[in-house]
Amino acid sequence: MQTEHINIIACIALADTVRSTFGPHGADKLLVGCDGDLAVTNDGATILKHVLIENPAAQILATAALAQDDAFGDGTTSVVLLAAAILSASATLLKFGFRPSEIIRGFMLSLQVALAAYDNLVRPVETDIDRYLLAVAKTCIGSKIIGRFSQHFARMAVDAARLLQGSTCSVRQRLYVVVAPGGSLLDSELIRDGILLDRAARASGPQSVRS
């Protein structure tokens, strides 16, 4: 049982690292690299990628959270905090003598109850779908550094999702983010038709090409 408690403590410690960044009022973290590089962020995925994790269980938790970020682009911190809360409850059950297999079976039953309750809360959206999509996008963006421009970026995200509707390719295969120095965040835009090349035009070449 000693090993289980050590692993649980390590996972809870990892959750404590990102806990203060959670939600729309989450605080930023100052990350200092081995070479002295500084970075300020409240993004859970960025923090997990820079944190040195030695405990195997905490490494697995970090990998699972980063897989969430790779698949959906959000929810990294939520995965870590939810897993840590479940493990914290498991630690109490272990003290009462419950076996790990019994605890897992109990959580699986709880999952079925939660999914059934979730299905009862679902309601179809048939009209004004964009309004709901914008609300979801603004909720996701609200906790990011671009949160104060959530209306602008939420509209951009919904428009991008509309363009990719029906596509069988992953979002990362169809959507590219090009970072350009200078300007403000509000200068960001979604290019619907064509491509953007980060190359300077030659003096003797065409300045634009239309097809």
Short mmCIF file of C-alpha atoms in Angstrom, two decimals:
data_model
loop_
_atom_site.label_atom_id
_atom_site.label_comp_id
_atom_site.label_asym_id
_atom_site.label_seq_id
_atom_site.Cartn_x
_atom_site.Cartn_y
_atom_site.Cartn_z
CA MET A 1 0.00 0.00 0.00
CA GLN A 2 2.95 2.31 0.54
CA THR A 3 3.60 2.48 -3.20
CA GLU A 4 -0.03 3.42 -3.93
CA HIS A 5 0.11 6.27 -1.41
CA ILE A 6 3.37 7.60 -2.86
CA ASN A 7 1.89 7.59 -6.36
CA ILE A 8 -1.27 9.32 -5.17
CA ILE A 9 0.72 12.02 -3.36
CA ALA A 10 2.81 12.62 -6.51
CA CYS A 11 -0.31 13.02 -8.68
CA ILE A 12 -1.91 15.39 -6.17
CA ALA A 13 1.31 17.43 -6.11
CA LEU A 14 1.17 17.66 -9.91
CA ALA A 15 -2.43 18.87 -9.66
CA ASP A 16 -1.42 21.50 -7.09
CA THR A 17 1.10 22.81 -9.62
CA VAL A 18 -1.62 23.73 -12.14
CA ARG A 19 -4.57 24.26 -9.77
CA SER A 20 -4.11 28.02 -9.46
CA THR A 21 -4.23 28.43 -13.25
CA PHE A 22 -7.69 26.87 -13.54
CA GLY A 23 -10.75 28.81 -14.68
CA PRO A 24 -11.35 32.33 -15.98
CA HIS A 25 -9.62 33.88 -12.95
CA GLY A 26 -6.63 31.54 -13.05
CA ALA A 27 -3.24 33.00 -12.24
CA ASP A 28 -0.24 32.98 -14.55
CA LYS A 29 2.86 30.93 -13.82
CA LEU A 30 6.41 32.13 -14.36
CA LEU A 31 8.41 29.26 -15.88
CA VAL A 32 12.20 29.37 -15.71
CA GLY A 33 14.05 26.95 -17.98
CA CYS A 34 17.39 25.28 -17.28
CA ASP A 35 19.04 27.75 -19.64
CA GLY A 36 17.43 30.72 -17.94
CA ASP A 37 14.65 31.26 -20.50
CA LEU A 38 11.50 32.78 -19.01
CA ALA A 39 7.90 32.12 -19.98
CA VAL A 40 4.65 33.39 -18.48
CA THR A 41 1.57 31.23 -19.04
CA ASN A 42 -1.57 29.85 -17.45
CA ASP A 43 -1.96 27.11 -20.04
CA GLY A 44 -1.93 23.68 -18.41
CA ALA A 45 -0.42 21.91 -21.42
CA THR A 46 2.48 24.36 -21.59
CA ILE A 47 3.18 23.96 -17.87
CA LEU A 48 3.10 20.15 -18.03
CA LYS A 49 5.51 20.14 -20.96
CA HIS A 50 8.04 22.21 -18.99
CA VAL A 51 7.71 20.57 -15.57
CA LEU A 52 10.23 17.88 -14.64
CA ILE A 53 8.24 14.85 -13.47
CA GLU A 54 10.04 11.89 -11.92
CA ASN A 55 7.24 9.80 -10.44
CA PRO A 56 5.93 7.21 -12.97
CA ALA A 57 2.28 7.63 -11.96
CA ALA A 58 2.49 11.41 -12.29
CA GLN A 59 4.15 10.95 -15.68
CA ILE A 60 1.23 8.80 -16.83
CA LEU A 61 -1.21 11.46 -15.60
CA ALA A 62 0.68 14.18 -17.45
CA THR A 63 0.71 12.05 -20.62
CA ALA A 64 -3.05 11.50 -20.39
CA ALA A 65 -3.65 15.22 -19.91
CA LEU A 66 -1.45 16.12 -22.89
CA ALA A 67 -3.32 13.53 -25.00
CA GLN A 68 -6.49 15.45 -24.14
CA ASP A 69 -4.84 18.64 -25.36
CA ASP A 70 -3.66 16.99 -28.59
CA ALA A 71 -7.13 15.63 -29.32
CA PHE A 72 -9.28 18.63 -28.36
CA GLY A 73 -6.94 21.56 -27.68
CA ASP A 74 -8.39 22.16 -24.22
CA GLY A 75 -9.16 20.48 -20.91
CA THR A 76 -5.60 19.65 -19.88
CA THR A 77 -5.85 21.17 -16.42
CA SER A 78 -9.33 19.69 -15.93
CA VAL A 79 -8.00 16.18 -16.56
CA VAL A 80 -5.24 16.59 -13.98
CA LEU A 81 -7.53 18.10 -11.32
CA LEU A 82 -10.28 15.52 -11.84
CA ALA A 83 -7.84 12.62 -11.71
CA ALA A 84 -6.21 14.03 -8.57
CA ALA A 85 -9.61 14.39 -6.88
CA ILE A 86 -10.46 10.77 -7.71
CA LEU A 87 -7.09 9.60 -6.40
CA SER A 88 -7.53 11.64 -3.22
CA ALA A 89 -10.87 9.92 -2.59
CA SER A 90 -9.20 6.58 -3.35
CA ALA A 91 -6.56 7.25 -0.70
CA THR A 92 -9.30 7.52 1.92
CA LEU A 93 -10.84 4.25 0.77
CA LEU A 94 -7.46 2.52 0.90
CA LYS A 95 -7.12 3.56 4.53
CA PHE A 96 -10.42 1.81 5.25
CA GLY A 97 -9.04 -1.40 3.76
CA PHE A 98 -10.71 -1.40 0.36
CA ARG A 99 -8.71 -3.16 -2.34
CA PRO A 100 -7.71 -1.20 -5.48
CA SER A 101 -9.81 -3.48 -7.70
CA GLU A 102 -12.89 -2.76 -5.55
CA ILE A 103 -12.27 0.98 -5.72
CA ILE A 104 -11.91 0.85 -9.51
CA ARG A 105 -15.17 -1.13 -9.79
CA GLY A 106 -16.93 1.49 -7.69
CA PHE A 107 -15.69 4.33 -9.86
CA MET A 108 -16.78 2.50 -13.02
CA LEU A 109 -20.29 2.18 -11.56
CA SER A 110 -20.19 5.89 -10.68
CA LEU A 111 -19.21 6.66 -14.27
CA GLN A 112 -22.30 4.88 -15.58
CA VAL A 113 -24.51 6.87 -13.20
CA ALA A 114 -22.84 10.13 -14.24
CA LEU A 115 -23.24 9.36 -17.96
CA ALA A 116 -26.92 8.54 -17.45
CA ALA A 117 -27.43 11.86 -15.64
CA TYR A 118 -25.54 13.63 -18.43
CA ASP A 119 -27.82 12.11 -21.09
CA ASN A 120 -30.83 13.50 -19.22
CA LEU A 121 -29.36 17.00 -19.39
CA VAL A 122 -28.69 16.93 -23.13
CA ARG A 123 -31.10 18.90 -25.29
CA PRO A 124 -31.09 19.21 -29.08
CA VAL A 125 -30.16 22.55 -30.64
CA GLU A 126 -32.07 23.13 -33.85
CA THR A 127 -32.09 26.92 -34.23
CA ASP A 128 -29.53 29.67 -33.70
CA ILE A 129 -26.73 27.11 -33.42
CA ASP A 130 -24.03 29.76 -33.84
CA ARG A 131 -25.11 31.40 -30.58
CA TYR A 132 -24.43 28.19 -28.67
CA LEU A 133 -21.17 27.56 -30.50
CA LEU A 134 -20.00 31.09 -29.68
CA ALA A 135 -20.87 30.56 -26.00
CA VAL A 136 -18.86 27.33 -25.91
CA ALA A 137 -15.90 28.95 -27.67
CA LYS A 138 -15.94 31.96 -25.33
CA THR A 139 -15.99 29.64 -22.32
CA CYS A 140 -12.89 27.81 -23.61
CA ILE A 141 -11.07 31.03 -24.44
CA GLY A 142 -12.06 32.82 -21.24
CA SER A 143 -9.27 31.24 -19.17
CA LYS A 144 -6.56 31.87 -21.77
CA ILE A 145 -4.30 34.86 -22.16
CA ILE A 146 -6.52 36.04 -25.04
CA GLY A 147 -9.60 35.93 -22.80
CA ARG A 148 -10.20 39.69 -22.92
CA PHE A 149 -10.59 39.37 -26.69
CA SER A 150 -12.86 36.33 -26.39
CA GLN A 151 -15.56 37.72 -28.69
CA HIS A 152 -13.09 38.22 -31.54
CA PHE A 153 -11.38 34.84 -31.21
CA ALA A 154 -14.60 32.94 -30.47
CA ARG A 155 -16.08 34.20 -33.73
CA MET A 156 -12.91 33.16 -35.53
CA ALA A 157 -13.02 29.68 -33.96
CA VAL A 158 -16.67 29.14 -34.90
CA ASP A 159 -16.03 30.27 -38.47
CA ALA A 160 -13.07 27.89 -38.69
CA ALA A 161 -15.21 25.03 -37.35
CA ARG A 162 -17.83 25.80 -39.98
CA LEU A 163 -15.20 25.59 -42.72
CA LEU A 164 -14.05 22.18 -41.45
CA GLN A 165 -17.58 20.81 -41.03
CA GLY A 166 -17.87 17.41 -42.69
CA SER A 167 -14.12 16.99 -43.13
CA THR A 168 -12.68 13.56 -42.39
CA CYS A 169 -9.21 14.97 -41.66
CA SER A 170 -8.12 16.06 -38.20
CA VAL A 171 -8.21 19.75 -37.30
CA ARG A 172 -4.42 19.88 -37.10
CA GLN A 173 -4.19 18.62 -40.70
CA ARG A 174 -6.58 21.23 -42.06
CA LEU A 175 -6.00 24.24 -39.84
CA TYR A 176 -2.69 26.06 -39.45
CA VAL A 177 -1.79 28.86 -37.08
CA VAL A 178 0.81 31.28 -38.44
CA VAL A 179 2.48 33.48 -35.84
CA ALA A 180 3.67 36.86 -37.13
CA PRO A 181 5.53 39.46 -35.02
CA GLY A 182 4.08 42.93 -34.62
CA GLY A 183 0.52 44.17 -34.53
CA SER A 184 -2.10 43.44 -31.88
CA LEU A 185 -4.10 40.33 -31.07
CA LEU A 186 -7.11 41.88 -32.78
CA ASP A 187 -5.16 41.88 -36.06
CA SER A 188 -5.50 38.08 -36.08
CA GLU A 189 -7.80 36.83 -38.80
CA LEU A 190 -9.07 33.66 -40.40
CA ILE A 191 -8.01 33.26 -44.03
CA ARG A 192 -10.82 31.31 -45.65
CA ASP A 193 -9.58 31.05 -49.24
CA GLY A 194 -5.94 30.68 -50.23
CA ILE A 195 -2.77 30.30 -48.20
CA LEU A 196 -0.46 32.64 -46.33
CA LEU A 197 3.26 32.37 -47.03
CA ASP A 198 5.82 33.78 -44.66
CA ARG A 199 8.08 34.92 -47.47
CA ALA A 200 9.08 38.34 -48.76
CA ALA A 201 8.12 39.10 -52.35
CA ARG A 202 10.96 39.65 -54.80
CA ALA A 203 11.26 43.08 -56.30
CA SER A 204 11.05 41.66 -59.82
CA GLY A 205 8.32 39.13 -59.00
CA PRO A 206 4.56 39.41 -58.68
CA GLN A 207 3.20 41.02 -55.53
CA SER A 208 0.01 38.95 -55.61
CA VAL A 209 -1.29 35.89 -57.42
CA ARG A 210 -4.97 35.21 -58.09
CA SER A 211 -6.49 32.03 -59.47
#
